[in-house]
PDB file of C-alpha atoms in Angstrom:
ATOM      1  CA  VAL Y   1       2.931 -40.075  -6.358  1.00 89.00           C
ATOM      2  CA  GLN Y   2       3.999 -43.625  -6.994  1.00 94.00           C
ATOM      3  CA  LEU Y   3       7.333 -45.393  -7.212  1.00 96.00           C
ATOM      4  CA  GLN Y   4       7.269 -48.578  -9.264  1.00 95.00           C
ATOM      5  CA  ALA Y   5      10.313 -50.722  -8.693  1.00 94.00           C
ATOM      6  CA  SER Y   6      11.328 -53.702 -10.766  1.00 95.00           C
ATOM      7  CA  GLY Y   7      14.280 -55.866 -11.715  1.00 94.00           C
ATOM      8  CA  GLY Y   8      14.992 -58.125  -8.774  1.00 92.00           C
ATOM      9  CA  GLY Y   9      15.682 -61.823  -9.099  1.00 97.00           C
ATOM     10  CA  LEU Y  10      18.044 -64.705  -8.490  1.00 98.00           C
ATOM     11  CA  VAL Y  11      21.643 -64.573  -9.659  1.00 98.00           C
ATOM     12  CA  GLN Y  12      24.844 -66.432  -8.945  1.00 98.00           C
ATOM     13  CA  ALA Y  13      27.676 -64.816  -7.080  1.00 98.00           C
ATOM     14  CA  GLY Y  14      29.678 -62.614  -9.398  1.00 98.00           C
ATOM     15  CA  GLY Y  15      26.674 -61.887 -11.568  1.00 98.00           C
ATOM     16  CA  SER Y  16      24.777 -58.690 -12.238  1.00 98.00           C
ATOM     17  CA  LEU Y  17      21.287 -57.308 -11.881  1.00 98.00           C
ATOM     18  CA  ARG Y  18      19.721 -53.945 -12.576  1.00 97.00           C
ATOM     19  CA  LEU Y  19      16.937 -52.504 -10.494  1.00 98.00           C
ATOM     20  CA  SER Y  20      14.654 -49.803 -11.828  1.00 97.00           C
ATOM     21  CA  CYS Y  21      12.449 -47.338 -10.011  1.00 97.00           C
ATOM     22  CA  ALA Y  22       9.984 -45.372 -12.114  1.00 96.00           C
ATOM     23  CA  ALA Y  23       8.381 -42.346 -10.520  1.00 94.00           C
ATOM     24  CA  SER Y  24       4.950 -41.110 -11.524  1.00 92.00           C
ATOM     25  CA  GLY Y  25       3.048 -38.060 -10.394  1.00 91.00           C
ATOM     26  CA  ARG Y  26       6.123 -36.010  -9.655  1.00 90.00           C
ATOM     27  CA  THR Y  27       9.711 -35.496 -10.759  1.00 89.00           C
ATOM     28  CA  PHE Y  28      12.345 -36.123  -8.129  1.00 88.00           C
ATOM     29  CA  SER Y  29      15.836 -34.660  -8.186  1.00 87.00           C
ATOM     30  CA  SER Y  30      17.044 -37.220  -5.695  1.00 90.00           C
ATOM     31  CA  MET Y  31      16.447 -40.835  -4.920  1.00 93.00           C
ATOM     32  CA  GLY Y  32      17.844 -43.404  -2.563  1.00 95.00           C
ATOM     33  CA  TRP Y  33      18.143 -47.157  -2.597  1.00 97.00           C
ATOM     34  CA  PHE Y  34      17.948 -49.170   0.585  1.00 98.00           C
ATOM     35  CA  ARG Y  35      17.946 -52.868   1.382  1.00 98.00           C
ATOM     36  CA  GLN Y  36      16.772 -55.095   4.174  1.00 98.00           C
ATOM     37  CA  SER Y  37      17.785 -58.644   5.013  1.00 96.00           C
ATOM     38  CA  PRO Y  38      15.785 -60.906   7.324  1.00 91.00           C
ATOM     39  CA  GLY Y  39      16.352 -59.971  10.926  1.00 93.00           C
ATOM     40  CA  LYS Y  40      18.253 -56.819  10.053  1.00 96.00           C
ATOM     41  CA  GLU Y  41      17.370 -53.173   9.873  1.00 96.00           C
ATOM     42  CA  ARG Y  42      16.896 -51.434   6.553  1.00 97.00           C
ATOM     43  CA  GLU Y  43      20.237 -50.067   5.443  1.00 97.00           C
ATOM     44  CA  PRO Y  44      21.279 -47.456   2.891  1.00 97.00           C
ATOM     45  CA  VAL Y  45      22.830 -48.642  -0.352  1.00 98.00           C
ATOM     46  CA  ALA Y  46      23.137 -45.675  -2.717  1.00 97.00           C
ATOM     47  CA  ALA Y  47      21.658 -42.317  -3.532  1.00 96.00           C
ATOM     48  CA  TRP Y  48      21.490 -39.731  -6.285  1.00 94.00           C
ATOM     49  CA  ASN Y  49      21.018 -36.061  -5.509  1.00 91.00           C
ATOM     50  CA  LEU Y  50      21.173 -33.465  -8.281  1.00 89.00           C
ATOM     51  CA  GLY Y  51      23.721 -35.517 -10.147  1.00 89.00           C
ATOM     52  CA  VAL Y  52      25.869 -36.326  -7.126  1.00 94.00           C
ATOM     53  CA  THR Y  53      26.019 -39.968  -6.119  1.00 96.00           C
ATOM     54  CA  ALA Y  54      26.759 -41.613  -2.810  1.00 97.00           C
ATOM     55  CA  TYR Y  55      27.326 -45.246  -1.905  1.00 98.00           C
ATOM     56  CA  ALA Y  56      27.611 -47.414   1.150  1.00 98.00           C
ATOM     57  CA  ASP Y  57      31.129 -48.736   1.624  1.00 98.00           C
ATOM     58  CA  SER Y  58      29.893 -52.287   1.186  1.00 97.00           C
ATOM     59  CA  VAL Y  59      28.797 -51.647  -2.410  1.00 98.00           C
ATOM     60  CA  LYS Y  60      31.227 -48.970  -3.534  1.00 98.00           C
ATOM     61  CA  GLY Y  61      32.886 -49.934  -6.789  1.00 98.00           C
ATOM     62  CA  ARG Y  62      30.290 -52.610  -7.545  1.00 98.00           C
ATOM     63  CA  PHE Y  63      26.965 -50.731  -7.643  1.00 98.00           C
ATOM     64  CA  THR Y  64      26.115 -47.712  -9.766  1.00 98.00           C
ATOM     65  CA  ILE Y  65      23.079 -45.470  -9.441  1.00 97.00           C
ATOM     66  CA  SER Y  66      21.909 -43.566 -12.495  1.00 95.00           C
ATOM     67  CA  ARG Y  67      18.936 -41.648 -13.796  1.00 93.00           C
ATOM     68  CA  ASP Y  68      17.010 -41.398 -17.060  1.00 92.00           C
ATOM     69  CA  ASN Y  69      15.470 -37.924 -17.006  1.00 88.00           C
ATOM     70  CA  ALA Y  70      13.141 -38.581 -19.922  1.00 90.00           C
ATOM     71  CA  LYS Y  71      11.637 -41.604 -18.211  1.00 91.00           C
ATOM     72  CA  ASN Y  72      11.759 -40.169 -14.682  1.00 91.00           C
ATOM     73  CA  THR Y  73      13.371 -43.444 -13.720  1.00 94.00           C
ATOM     74  CA  TYR Y  74      16.313 -44.262 -11.523  1.00 95.00           C
ATOM     75  CA  TYR Y  75      18.440 -47.377 -11.851  1.00 97.00           C
ATOM     76  CA  LEU Y  76      20.709 -49.359  -9.593  1.00 98.00           C
ATOM     77  CA  GLN Y  77      23.202 -51.415 -11.565  1.00 98.00           C
ATOM     78  CA  MET Y  78      24.608 -54.132  -9.337  1.00 98.00           C
ATOM     79  CA  ASN Y  79      27.742 -55.934 -10.485  1.00 98.00           C
ATOM     80  CA  SER Y  80      29.991 -58.504  -8.852  1.00 98.00           C
ATOM     81  CA  LEU Y  81      27.146 -59.514  -6.604  1.00 98.00           C
ATOM     82  CA  LYS Y  82      27.900 -61.382  -3.410  1.00 98.00           C
ATOM     83  CA  PRO Y  83      25.685 -63.636  -1.278  1.00 97.00           C
ATOM     84  CA  GLU Y  84      25.696 -60.926   1.393  1.00 96.00           C
ATOM     85  CA  ASP Y  85      23.938 -58.620  -1.065  1.00 98.00           C
ATOM     86  CA  THR Y  86      20.864 -60.818  -0.741  1.00 98.00           C
ATOM     87  CA  ALA Y  87      18.028 -58.643   0.527  1.00 98.00           C
ATOM     88  CA  VAL Y  88      14.813 -56.895  -0.367  1.00 98.00           C
ATOM     89  CA  TYR Y  89      15.731 -53.684  -2.133  1.00 98.00           C
ATOM     90  CA  TYR Y  90      13.656 -50.509  -1.903  1.00 98.00           C
ATOM     91  CA  CYS Y  91      13.794 -47.203  -3.727  1.00 97.00           C
ATOM     92  CA  ALA Y  92      12.879 -44.038  -1.886  1.00 97.00           C
ATOM     93  CA  ALA Y  93      12.218 -40.441  -2.935  1.00 95.00           C
ATOM     94  CA  GLY Y  94      11.127 -37.128  -1.520  1.00 90.00           C
ATOM     95  CA  ARG Y  95      14.095 -36.765   0.777  1.00 89.00           C
ATOM     96  CA  ARG Y  96      13.616 -34.511   3.781  1.00 89.00           C
ATOM     97  CA  SER Y  97      16.782 -35.338   5.664  1.00 87.00           C
ATOM     98  CA  LYS Y  98      20.224 -33.838   5.135  1.00 88.00           C
ATOM     99  CA  SER Y  99      21.679 -37.313   5.126  1.00 91.00           C
ATOM    100  CA  TRP Y 100      20.954 -39.550   2.142  1.00 92.00           C
ATOM    101  CA  ALA Y 101      21.453 -42.540   4.397  1.00 91.00           C
ATOM    102  CA  ASP Y 102      18.676 -41.593   6.808  1.00 92.00           C
ATOM    103  CA  VAL Y 103      16.027 -44.252   6.283  1.00 92.00           C
ATOM    104  CA  THR Y 104      13.463 -42.087   8.063  1.00 92.00           C
ATOM    105  CA  GLY Y 105      14.118 -39.112   5.813  1.00 92.00           C
ATOM    106  CA  TYR Y 106      12.101 -40.083   2.736  1.00 94.00           C
ATOM    107  CA  ASP Y 107       8.420 -39.492   2.033  1.00 94.00           C
ATOM    108  CA  TYR Y 108       7.843 -42.058  -0.698  1.00 95.00           C
ATOM    109  CA  TRP Y 109       8.858 -45.686  -1.017  1.00 96.00           C
ATOM    110  CA  GLY Y 110       8.592 -48.211  -3.787  1.00 96.00           C
ATOM    111  CA  GLN Y 111       7.545 -51.779  -3.174  1.00 94.00           C
ATOM    112  CA  GLY Y 112      10.415 -54.034  -2.263  1.00 93.00           C
ATOM    113  CA  ASN Y 113      12.160 -56.210  -4.816  1.00 95.00           C
ATOM    114  CA  GLN Y 114      13.857 -59.421  -3.749  1.00 97.00           C
ATOM    115  CA  VAL Y 115      17.456 -59.874  -4.816  1.00 98.00           C
ATOM    116  CA  THR Y 116      18.937 -63.284  -4.080  1.00 98.00           C
ATOM    117  CA  VAL Y 117      22.580 -64.087  -4.738  1.00 98.00           C
ATOM    118  CA  SER Y 118      23.538 -67.735  -4.568  1.00 97.00           C
ATOM    119  CA  SER Y 119      27.043 -68.868  -3.721  1.00 94.00           C
TER     120      SER Y 119
END
């Protein structure tokens, strides 16, 4: 099983980016996105579980998680980006925990993608 993440980069405040996470070796019905800034713990951003989405309060209304079944790929569309959104973003699958926000509750992780938002 492999999660291949892509789509990070540098953007000005107010701009948009889309992250992708392509799964191979297995189909997942749920996936989470997390992020980590220097000196901070990894924090939950969004999740998709059987068509139900969940978001951290800090990104609600600005970020959207979606899925392309045919491509076995999940996306995180990030709009109205703020400098505080700057972080390394990770996708995660194979959830074992009841809580989508539990960073310890996933079996598989993609490589991190840097997202930098300039002010």
